Amino acid sequence: MSVLRPMDKLPDLNRATVLLVSTEDALLQQLADAMLREDCASELRVHLAKSLPLPSNVNRPRVDLIVFVINLHSKYSLQNVEESLQHVDSSFFLGKVCFLVTGAGRESHCSIHRNTVVKLAHTYRCSLLFCDLEVEGFRATMAQRLVRMLQICAGHVPGVSALNLPSLLRSSEGTLLEEL
Amino acid sequence: MNMSVNDQGLDSDSTMDVEVVIDTEEELIKECEEMWKDMEECQNKLSLIGTETLTNSNAQLSLLIMQVKCLTAELSQWHKKTAEITPLTEDVLVTLGKEEFQKLRHDLEMVLSTIQSKNEKLKEDLEREQQWLHEQQQIMETLQELHSELKNQVVTFSESRIFNELKAKMLSIKEFKEKLLIALGEFLEDHFPLPDGNVKKKRKNIQESTAQLITLHEILEILINRMFDVPHDPYVKISNSFWPPYVELLLRNGIALRNPEDPTQIRLEAFHQ
């Protein structure tokens, strides 16, 4: 299928699937490993993809959370993500999509401005997370956050639904942009 | 209309202990099956809805509208939903009770071990402090003994007494010195007389044609006095009144030494240095 839909299949019992999309293969692999190392009551599945649309011949479970990883050092990663966004069903954006930005630490290497990504996240009403994925400590913390988010998106946390996520994860930057 | 399915939360209750009576388990399984049927119905309805993708321009507006709809739906769902408690049958209560007790026991065990180790540490500290105290007490006792001993030995300090003691010492030394000199004089008279057999009277240097010879005793006196009067130049010129054989005797036996710069001068060997 060319467009990814959130509720196209029945969920597997106690299973949560996350899809990490990025051109940065190495970082993605490390993030996936960090996430799988986390202690979690639900069974985790991590799928990696360079871009969307995904090949349709593979039988995969329904995706609970999509994380688009953008590297501020490379314009290509942003372009790739923007193109992939065309292949995501609109109902996914109600909290089941998240943008993860890496490389903000080294200002001199950044070819994309932070505000570009902030605007992108704002347009699609999604949560935006910043993390330097190359540092192991930060990576592990971010993996923990993503696992919790994934559990919520898969419905494994009673009382919190994916709809609440964007408002819960709103940072002060988001509000600033709204005032502009 | 999209809705998030929150009912999966009750799935965790389906894993129960085997000891539980079958009734409760069957009931729960029945509930779960009903929920699953509901889900399948919803899924069927969902699959009928078409897909929609977004572009940057229409994304915000359409998403906001969707969000409003979904949140309102979720809100109404929350209002409708009454909290369902798991039927508190005896088995459930027993299991829950057991769990609570396990937790309590675990916590208490942790507290116990912490307190025990603290106790051990305190015991060790106490022992150490006691030993230290014991040592300090011993030191104190020894010092006190020393103190009392020293106190007894202290005699009242009196200047005049010391002065008198020194005077007495000096007197006794002077006496001894006199005795020694007398003994020396007698010895020299007996064994080293003057050649003509006459004992020359002391202190009367009568200058006659040939200088009068002085006794060995007098030579020695001259040498000794010179030695102590002028320590940096203890040399005495050999005069004609010295009987040459006696001078030779003194020199040969190391009692007197010639002046290396002037052979007519001799001095006493510094036996006291």
Tab-separated table of C-alpha atoms in Angstrom:
chain	number	residue	atom	x	y	z
A	1	MET	CA	0.000	0.000	0.000
A	2	SER	CA	1.356	3.330	-0.855
A	3	VAL	CA	-0.164	5.244	2.020
A	4	LEU	CA	0.483	4.264	5.617
A	5	ARG	CA	-2.696	4.031	7.660
A	6	PRO	CA	-2.891	3.870	11.406
A	7	MET	CA	-5.717	1.410	11.901
A	8	ASP	CA	-5.427	-0.821	8.884
A	9	LYS	CA	-5.038	-4.023	10.885
A	10	LEU	CA	-6.074	-5.394	14.223
A	11	PRO	CA	-3.338	-5.002	16.796
A	12	ASP	CA	-1.362	-7.965	18.054
A	13	LEU	CA	-1.815	-8.653	21.715
A	14	ASN	CA	0.608	-6.734	23.897
A	15	ARG	CA	2.686	-5.716	20.932
A	16	ALA	CA	3.784	-2.207	19.971
A	17	THR	CA	5.431	-1.345	16.664
A	18	VAL	CA	7.408	1.761	15.887
A	19	LEU	CA	8.653	2.844	12.474
A	20	LEU	CA	11.840	4.917	12.346
A	21	VAL	CA	12.280	6.819	9.097
A	22	SER	CA	15.519	8.580	8.233
A	23	THR	CA	18.362	8.765	5.747
A	24	GLU	CA	20.835	8.414	8.630
A	25	ASP	CA	21.212	4.623	8.771
A	26	ALA	CA	23.856	4.370	11.463
A	27	LEU	CA	22.063	6.644	13.897
A	28	LEU	CA	18.804	4.838	13.257
A	29	GLN	CA	20.368	1.476	14.001
A	30	GLN	CA	21.869	2.726	17.238
A	31	LEU	CA	18.583	4.298	18.299
A	32	ALA	CA	16.746	1.064	17.535
A	33	ASP	CA	19.204	-0.907	19.668
A	34	ALA	CA	18.828	1.541	22.510
A	35	MET	CA	15.043	1.268	22.356
A	36	LEU	CA	15.100	-2.521	22.383
A	37	ARG	CA	17.346	-2.458	25.437
A	38	GLU	CA	14.704	-0.619	27.404
A	39	ASP	CA	12.650	-2.409	30.027
A	40	CYS	CA	9.106	-2.520	28.778
A	41	ALA	CA	6.015	-4.449	29.689
A	42	SER	CA	4.882	-4.635	26.073
A	43	GLU	CA	6.631	-6.501	23.309
A	44	LEU	CA	8.490	-3.990	21.134
A	45	ARG	CA	8.937	-4.094	17.381
A	46	VAL	CA	11.218	-1.601	15.699
A	47	HIS	CA	11.086	-1.130	11.940
A	48	LEU	CA	13.654	0.926	10.092
A	49	ALA	CA	13.080	2.610	6.760
A	50	LYS	CA	15.004	5.065	4.668
A	51	SER	CA	11.886	6.697	3.275
A	52	LEU	CA	8.229	6.171	2.544
A	53	PRO	CA	6.415	4.594	0.781
A	54	LEU	CA	7.351	1.218	2.187
A	55	PRO	CA	7.559	-1.755	-0.130
A	56	SER	CA	4.136	-3.368	-0.217
A	57	ASN	CA	5.230	-6.976	-0.543
A	58	VAL	CA	6.246	-7.260	3.105
A	59	ASN	CA	3.760	-8.471	5.713
A	60	ARG	CA	4.092	-6.154	8.636
A	61	PRO	CA	2.024	-5.421	11.733
A	62	ARG	CA	0.197	-2.169	12.102
A	63	VAL	CA	2.418	0.738	12.945
A	64	ASP	CA	1.634	2.510	16.205
A	65	LEU	CA	4.158	5.330	16.025
A	66	ILE	CA	6.220	6.871	13.229
A	67	VAL	CA	9.373	8.748	14.152
A	68	PHE	CA	10.935	10.906	11.436
A	69	VAL	CA	14.577	11.559	12.243
A	70	ILE	CA	15.997	14.744	10.715
A	71	ASN	CA	19.670	15.638	10.831
A	72	LEU	CA	20.204	19.386	10.862
A	73	HIS	CA	23.546	18.923	9.121
A	74	SER	CA	22.019	17.539	5.947
A	75	LYS	CA	19.417	19.229	3.773
A	76	TYR	CA	18.815	15.910	2.117
A	77	SER	CA	17.400	14.339	5.273
A	78	LEU	CA	14.832	17.112	5.563
A	79	GLN	CA	13.907	16.789	1.906
A	80	ASN	CA	13.514	13.059	2.290
A	81	VAL	CA	11.216	13.451	5.272
A	82	GLU	CA	9.077	16.051	3.520
A	83	GLU	CA	8.603	13.726	0.578
A	84	SER	CA	7.771	10.798	2.835
A	85	LEU	CA	5.112	12.819	4.591
A	86	GLN	CA	3.037	12.606	1.404
A	87	HIS	CA	2.628	8.909	1.950
A	88	VAL	CA	1.195	9.072	5.431
A	89	ASP	CA	-2.528	9.048	6.042
A	90	SER	CA	-3.795	12.207	7.696
A	91	SER	CA	-5.241	10.332	10.664
A	92	PHE	CA	-1.701	9.360	11.664
A	93	PHE	CA	-0.952	12.944	12.551
A	94	LEU	CA	-3.287	12.884	15.517
A	95	GLY	CA	-0.399	12.117	17.807
A	96	LYS	CA	1.098	9.026	16.182
A	97	VAL	CA	3.825	10.889	14.344
A	98	CYS	CA	6.834	12.477	15.968
A	99	PHE	CA	9.789	14.430	14.594
A	100	LEU	CA	13.187	13.765	16.131
A	101	VAL	CA	15.889	16.299	15.329
A	102	THR	CA	19.562	15.563	15.813
A	103	GLY	CA	22.707	17.598	15.312
A	104	ALA	CA	21.491	20.840	16.840
A	105	GLY	CA	24.502	20.988	19.102
A	106	ARG	CA	27.054	21.903	16.494
A	107	GLU	CA	25.801	25.220	15.108
A	108	SER	CA	28.631	25.538	12.595
A	109	HIS	CA	27.664	22.348	10.773
A	110	CYS	CA	23.942	23.054	10.585
A	111	SER	CA	22.682	23.687	7.098
A	112	ILE	CA	19.048	23.718	8.139
A	113	HIS	CA	17.788	26.296	10.543
A	114	ARG	CA	16.014	25.115	13.648
A	115	ASN	CA	12.999	27.204	12.820
A	116	THR	CA	12.415	25.248	9.623
A	117	VAL	CA	11.871	22.083	11.584
A	118	VAL	CA	9.847	23.870	14.231
A	119	LYS	CA	7.547	25.209	11.524
A	120	LEU	CA	7.267	21.784	9.958
A	121	ALA	CA	6.239	20.187	13.243
A	122	HIS	CA	3.835	23.015	13.868
A	123	THR	CA	2.202	22.656	10.459
A	124	TYR	CA	1.570	18.991	10.990
A	125	ARG	CA	0.573	19.443	14.651
A	126	CYS	CA	3.145	16.884	15.757
A	127	SER	CA	5.470	16.635	18.720
A	128	LEU	CA	9.027	17.734	18.128
A	129	LEU	CA	11.956	16.282	20.046
A	130	PHE	CA	15.580	17.408	20.010
A	131	CYS	CA	18.395	15.016	20.812
A	132	ASP	CA	22.049	14.544	19.955
A	133	LEU	CA	21.856	10.934	18.858
A	134	GLU	CA	25.610	10.555	18.665
A	135	VAL	CA	26.064	10.806	22.416
A	136	GLU	CA	25.217	7.535	24.084
A	137	GLY	CA	23.742	8.992	27.232
A	138	PHE	CA	21.331	11.263	25.384
A	139	ARG	CA	20.470	8.478	23.015
A	140	ALA	CA	19.513	6.168	25.847
A	141	THR	CA	17.316	8.816	27.464
A	142	MET	CA	15.614	9.571	24.158
A	143	ALA	CA	15.047	5.846	23.605
A	144	GLN	CA	13.320	5.700	26.967
A	145	ARG	CA	11.038	8.602	26.020
A	146	LEU	CA	10.217	7.049	22.673
A	147	VAL	CA	9.351	3.742	24.285
A	148	ARG	CA	6.909	5.460	26.636
A	149	MET	CA	5.393	7.366	23.729
A	150	LEU	CA	5.092	4.139	21.800
A	151	GLN	CA	3.301	2.449	24.648
A	152	ILE	CA	0.813	5.301	24.787
A	153	CYS	CA	0.274	5.237	21.027
A	154	ALA	CA	-0.316	1.496	21.106
A	155	GLY	CA	-2.912	2.027	23.802
A	156	HIS	CA	-1.024	0.090	26.463
A	157	VAL	CA	-1.246	2.921	28.963
A	158	PRO	CA	-4.721	3.185	30.423
A	159	GLY	CA	-6.108	6.691	30.591
A	160	VAL	CA	-3.787	8.349	28.084
A	161	SER	CA	-4.466	8.265	24.367
A	162	ALA	CA	-2.280	9.289	21.464
A	163	LEU	CA	-4.463	12.351	20.954
A	164	ASN	CA	-3.140	13.810	24.188
A	165	LEU	CA	0.491	13.419	23.200
A	166	PRO	CA	1.157	16.569	21.144
A	167	SER	CA	-0.289	18.813	23.823
A	168	LEU	CA	1.591	16.958	26.547
A	169	LEU	CA	4.891	17.249	24.717
A	170	ARG	CA	4.495	20.878	23.773
A	171	SER	CA	7.617	22.886	24.508
A	172	SER	CA	7.812	26.648	24.948
A	173	GLU	CA	9.026	26.987	21.390
A	174	GLY	CA	5.722	25.804	20.054
A	175	THR	CA	3.814	28.486	21.904
A	176	LEU	CA	6.273	31.125	20.707
A	177	LEU	CA	5.642	30.213	17.119
A	178	GLU	CA	1.914	30.456	17.602
A	179	GLU	CA	2.249	34.019	18.779
A	180	LEU	CA	4.087	35.005	15.597
B	1	MET	CA	-14.544	8.777	12.835
B	2	ASN	CA	-11.344	7.706	14.386
B	3	MET	CA	-11.196	6.702	17.996
B	4	SER	CA	-8.318	5.457	20.003
B	5	VAL	CA	-8.964	2.176	21.689
B	6	ASN	CA	-8.312	2.433	25.392
B	7	ASP	CA	-9.900	-0.833	26.375
B	8	GLN	CA	-6.725	-2.782	25.764
B	9	GLY	CA	-5.694	-1.762	29.246
B	10	LEU	CA	-7.840	-4.491	30.728
B	11	ASP	CA	-5.926	-7.152	28.827
B	12	SER	CA	-3.340	-7.320	31.580
B	13	ASP	CA	-5.948	-8.713	33.921
B	14	SER	CA	-6.297	-11.811	31.821
B	15	THR	CA	-2.989	-13.118	33.156
B	16	MET	CA	-4.067	-14.548	36.495
B	17	ASP	CA	-2.561	-17.021	38.884
B	18	VAL	CA	-3.293	-20.647	38.174
B	19	GLU	CA	-4.533	-21.119	41.721
B	20	VAL	CA	-7.533	-18.900	40.999
B	21	VAL	CA	-10.900	-20.594	40.697
B	22	ILE	CA	-11.890	-21.153	37.081
B	23	ASP	CA	-15.045	-19.062	37.395
B	24	THR	CA	-13.351	-15.707	37.578
B	25	GLU	CA	-11.010	-16.632	34.789
B	26	GLU	CA	-13.809	-17.689	32.517
B	27	GLU	CA	-15.687	-14.510	33.221
B	28	LEU	CA	-12.719	-12.381	32.361
B	29	ILE	CA	-12.040	-14.336	29.196
B	30	LYS	CA	-15.646	-13.821	28.193
B	31	GLU	CA	-15.294	-10.072	28.738
B	32	CYS	CA	-12.126	-10.002	26.668
B	33	GLU	CA	-13.770	-11.926	23.836
B	34	GLU	CA	-16.665	-9.500	23.759
B	35	MET	CA	-14.272	-6.579	23.597
B	36	TRP	CA	-12.371	-8.250	20.773
B	37	LYS	CA	-15.599	-8.666	18.845
B	38	ASP	CA	-16.322	-4.967	19.285
B	39	MET	CA	-12.871	-4.185	18.022
B	40	GLU	CA	-13.329	-6.320	14.936
B	41	GLU	CA	-16.554	-4.492	14.153
B	42	CYS	CA	-14.824	-1.136	14.515
B	43	GLN	CA	-11.982	-2.371	12.355
B	44	ASN	CA	-14.411	-3.343	9.616
B	45	LYS	CA	-15.979	0.109	9.734
B	46	LEU	CA	-12.554	1.710	9.612
B	47	SER	CA	-11.436	-0.176	6.568
B	48	LEU	CA	-14.337	1.328	4.676
B	49	ILE	CA	-13.003	4.835	5.249
B	50	GLY	CA	-10.686	6.081	2.514
B	51	THR	CA	-7.221	7.449	2.930
B	52	GLU	CA	-6.311	11.088	2.834
B	53	THR	CA	-2.886	12.630	2.530
B	54	LEU	CA	-1.872	16.134	3.419
B	55	THR	CA	0.146	18.837	1.815
B	56	ASN	CA	1.887	21.637	3.616
B	57	SER	CA	-0.778	24.118	2.716
B	58	ASN	CA	-3.874	22.276	3.904
B	59	ALA	CA	-2.217	20.328	6.718
B	60	GLN	CA	-2.809	22.665	9.618
B	61	LEU	CA	-6.412	23.447	9.026
B	62	SER	CA	-7.589	19.942	8.267
B	63	LEU	CA	-5.590	18.504	11.152
B	64	LEU	CA	-7.017	21.024	13.566
B	65	ILE	CA	-10.542	20.207	12.443
B	66	MET	CA	-9.830	16.506	12.814
B	67	GLN	CA	-8.359	17.037	16.234
B	68	VAL	CA	-11.457	18.898	17.393
B	69	LYS	CA	-13.707	16.097	16.213
B	70	CYS	CA	-11.595	13.372	17.780
B	71	LEU	CA	-11.122	15.090	21.084
B	72	THR	CA	-14.837	15.775	21.393
B	73	ALA	CA	-15.535	12.124	20.634
B	74	GLU	CA	-13.006	10.994	23.192
B	75	LEU	CA	-14.448	13.383	25.744
B	76	SER	CA	-17.977	12.037	25.263
B	77	GLN	CA	-16.619	8.518	25.494
B	78	TRP	CA	-14.984	9.346	28.810
B	79	HIS	CA	-18.222	10.807	30.080
B	80	LYS	CA	-20.157	7.722	29.068
B	81	LYS	CA	-17.712	5.237	30.462
B	82	THR	CA	-18.325	4.161	34.008
B	83	ALA	CA	-15.414	2.804	35.906
B	84	GLU	CA	-15.620	-0.958	35.963
B	85	ILE	CA	-13.973	-2.644	38.843
B	86	THR	CA	-12.809	-6.202	38.501
B	87	PRO	CA	-15.389	-8.294	40.356
B	88	LEU	CA	-13.945	-8.597	43.808
B	89	THR	CA	-14.476	-12.282	44.313
B	90	GLU	CA	-12.686	-14.106	47.055
B	91	ASP	CA	-10.004	-15.411	44.702
B	92	VAL	CA	-9.222	-11.978	43.344
B	93	LEU	CA	-9.054	-10.566	46.831
B	94	VAL	CA	-6.778	-13.357	47.974
B	95	THR	CA	-4.404	-12.822	45.050
B	96	LEU	CA	-4.353	-9.100	45.557
B	97	GLY	CA	-3.806	-9.549	49.246
B	98	LYS	CA	-0.931	-11.920	48.613
B	99	GLU	CA	0.689	-9.423	46.287
B	100	GLU	CA	0.408	-6.646	48.833
B	101	PHE	CA	1.899	-8.822	51.508
B	102	GLN	CA	4.761	-9.842	49.259
B	103	LYS	CA	5.545	-6.238	48.585
B	104	LEU	CA	5.340	-5.388	52.250
B	105	ARG	CA	7.589	-8.274	53.147
B	106	HIS	CA	10.141	-7.255	50.556
B	107	ASP	CA	10.197	-3.685	51.834
B	108	LEU	CA	10.494	-4.806	55.426
B	109	GLU	CA	13.344	-7.133	54.538
B	110	MET	CA	15.184	-4.261	52.913
B	111	VAL	CA	14.637	-2.104	55.965
B	112	LEU	CA	15.823	-4.938	58.173
B	113	SER	CA	19.036	-5.463	56.257
B	114	THR	CA	19.760	-1.729	56.186
B	115	ILE	CA	19.257	-1.437	59.900
B	116	GLN	CA	21.343	-4.522	60.556
B	117	SER	CA	24.259	-3.200	58.571
B	118	LYS	CA	23.909	0.155	60.316
B	119	ASN	CA	23.928	-1.674	63.601
B	120	GLU	CA	27.112	-3.511	62.686
B	121	LYS	CA	28.772	-0.287	61.734
B	122	LEU	CA	27.731	1.344	64.957
B	123	LYS	CA	29.092	-1.592	66.946
B	124	GLU	CA	32.423	-1.304	65.180
B	125	ASP	CA	32.500	2.429	65.809
B	126	LEU	CA	31.694	1.875	69.465
B	127	GLU	CA	34.486	-0.677	69.841
B	128	ARG	CA	36.954	1.612	68.189
B	129	GLU	CA	35.966	4.534	70.349
B	130	GLN	CA	36.179	2.416	73.476
B	131	GLN	CA	39.662	1.274	72.597
B	132	TRP	CA	40.706	4.813	71.939
B	133	LEU	CA	39.283	5.879	75.278
B	134	HIS	CA	41.138	3.075	77.018
B	135	GLU	CA	44.429	4.113	75.435
B	136	GLN	CA	43.852	7.724	76.344
B	137	GLN	CA	43.163	6.723	79.918
B	138	GLN	CA	46.387	4.770	80.078
B	139	ILE	CA	48.294	7.729	78.749
B	140	MET	CA	46.590	9.907	81.337
B	141	GLU	CA	47.622	7.589	84.159
B	142	THR	CA	51.247	7.449	83.072
B	143	LEU	CA	51.368	11.199	82.758
B	144	GLN	CA	49.883	11.617	86.183
B	145	GLU	CA	52.486	9.327	87.691
B	146	LEU	CA	55.269	11.231	85.983
B	147	HIS	CA	53.771	14.454	87.228
B	148	SER	CA	53.678	13.333	90.861
B	149	GLU	CA	57.240	12.023	90.622
B	150	LEU	CA	58.554	15.258	89.219
B	151	LYS	CA	56.690	17.233	91.835
B	152	ASN	CA	58.521	15.380	94.588
B	153	GLN	CA	61.889	16.026	93.020
B	154	VAL	CA	61.512	19.732	92.741
B	155	VAL	CA	63.501	21.461	95.425
B	156	THR	CA	63.083	25.106	96.074
B	157	PHE	CA	65.395	27.059	93.880
B	158	SER	CA	67.751	29.251	95.807
B	159	GLU	CA	70.515	31.273	94.204
B	160	SER	CA	72.728	31.638	97.245
B	161	ARG	CA	72.801	27.893	97.796
B	162	ILE	CA	74.082	27.323	94.268
B	163	PHE	CA	76.634	30.044	94.751
B	164	ASN	CA	77.874	28.467	97.958
B	165	GLU	CA	78.041	25.073	96.301
B	166	LEU	CA	80.162	26.497	93.504
B	167	LYS	CA	82.424	28.243	95.968
B	168	ALA	CA	82.951	25.030	97.895
B	169	LYS	CA	83.717	23.223	94.664
B	170	MET	CA	86.259	25.827	93.715
B	171	LEU	CA	87.930	25.635	97.092
B	172	SER	CA	88.251	21.869	96.946
B	173	ILE	CA	89.683	22.104	93.424
B	174	LYS	CA	92.161	24.744	94.536
B	175	GLU	CA	93.232	22.532	97.446
B	176	PHE	CA	93.718	19.638	95.096
B	177	LYS	CA	95.776	21.843	92.793
B	178	GLU	CA	98.012	22.881	95.696
B	179	LYS	CA	98.463	19.277	96.705
B	180	LEU	CA	99.421	18.327	93.166
B	181	LEU	CA	101.924	21.160	92.901
B	182	ILE	CA	103.539	20.254	96.219
B	183	ALA	CA	103.769	16.609	95.186
B	184	LEU	CA	105.271	17.643	91.844
B	185	GLY	CA	107.828	19.904	93.573
B	186	GLU	CA	108.898	17.171	95.942
B	187	PHE	CA	109.168	14.647	93.145
B	188	LEU	CA	111.287	16.952	91.029
B	189	GLU	CA	113.571	17.842	93.932
B	190	ASP	CA	114.197	14.196	94.708
B	191	HIS	CA	114.852	12.974	91.206
B	192	PHE	CA	116.028	15.961	89.224
B	193	PRO	CA	118.397	18.028	91.356
B	194	LEU	CA	120.683	20.683	90.058
B	195	PRO	CA	124.145	19.545	89.059
B	196	ASP	CA	126.051	21.141	91.889
B	197	GLY	CA	123.762	19.558	94.412
B	198	ASN	CA	122.683	22.912	95.814
B	199	VAL	CA	118.984	23.614	95.869
B	200	LYS	CA	118.539	27.050	94.452
B	201	LYS	CA	116.326	29.395	96.330
B	202	LYS	CA	113.227	30.236	94.368
B	203	ARG	CA	112.274	33.680	93.282
B	204	LYS	CA	115.756	35.105	93.655
B	205	ASN	CA	117.235	35.644	90.257
B	206	ILE	CA	120.671	36.868	91.303
B	207	GLN	CA	122.517	37.819	88.160
B	208	GLU	CA	126.126	36.676	88.663
B	209	SER	CA	128.898	36.254	86.091
B	210	THR	CA	127.658	32.924	84.948
B	211	ALA	CA	123.918	32.848	85.027
B	212	GLN	CA	122.624	30.835	87.872
B	213	LEU	CA	120.876	27.681	86.950
B	214	ILE	CA	117.267	27.313	87.891
B	215	THR	CA	115.666	24.119	88.938
B	216	LEU	CA	113.641	21.890	86.640
B	217	HIS	CA	110.664	22.860	88.739
B	218	GLU	CA	111.146	26.489	87.868
B	219	ILE	CA	111.619	25.731	84.166
B	220	LEU	CA	108.364	23.863	84.181
B	221	GLU	CA	106.661	26.703	86.064
B	222	ILE	CA	107.836	29.193	83.428
B	223	LEU	CA	106.596	26.983	80.630
B	224	ILE	CA	103.203	26.361	82.263
B	225	ASN	CA	102.641	30.020	83.080
B	226	ARG	CA	103.577	31.087	79.578
B	227	MET	CA	101.213	28.498	78.156
B	228	PHE	CA	98.236	29.856	80.100
B	229	ASP	CA	99.121	33.537	80.051
B	230	VAL	CA	99.685	33.853	76.319
B	231	PRO	CA	97.956	30.938	74.657
B	232	HIS	CA	98.595	32.192	71.106
B	233	ASP	CA	102.321	32.452	71.683
B	234	PRO	CA	103.328	29.905	74.304
B	235	TYR	CA	107.013	29.993	73.333
B	236	VAL	CA	109.717	30.649	75.842
B	237	LYS	CA	113.264	31.520	74.849
B	238	ILE	CA	115.827	29.086	76.169
B	239	SER	CA	117.914	31.193	78.525
B	240	ASN	CA	121.323	30.403	80.026
B	241	SER	CA	119.711	29.612	83.338
B	242	PHE	CA	118.135	26.537	81.831
B	243	TRP	CA	120.432	23.570	82.386
B	244	PRO	CA	120.782	22.122	78.877
B	245	PRO	CA	120.550	18.433	79.860
B	246	TYR	CA	117.172	19.120	81.468
B	247	VAL	CA	115.970	20.958	78.377
B	248	GLU	CA	117.116	17.994	76.342
B	249	LEU	CA	115.235	15.713	78.776
B	250	LEU	CA	111.995	17.693	78.337
B	251	LEU	CA	112.350	17.768	74.572
B	252	ARG	CA	113.206	14.093	74.211
B	253	ASN	CA	110.272	12.966	76.378
B	254	GLY	CA	107.725	15.099	74.504
B	255	ILE	CA	106.978	17.346	77.489
B	256	ALA	CA	108.291	20.365	75.620
B	257	LEU	CA	108.433	21.154	71.948
B	258	ARG	CA	110.799	23.319	69.948
B	259	ASN	CA	109.370	26.186	67.966
B	260	PRO	CA	109.641	25.057	64.367
B	261	GLU	CA	110.414	28.602	63.250
B	262	ASP	CA	112.937	29.397	65.964
B	263	PRO	CA	115.043	26.618	67.507
B	264	THR	CA	115.896	28.689	70.538
B	265	GLN	CA	112.324	28.709	71.726
B	266	ILE	CA	110.422	25.945	73.364
B	267	ARG	CA	106.904	25.480	74.595
B	268	LEU	CA	104.994	23.040	76.769
B	269	GLU	CA	103.096	20.278	75.059
B	270	ALA	CA	99.360	21.016	75.258
B	271	PHE	CA	98.332	18.072	77.385
B	272	HIS	CA	95.057	19.739	78.301
B	273	GLN	CA	93.772	20.013	74.756
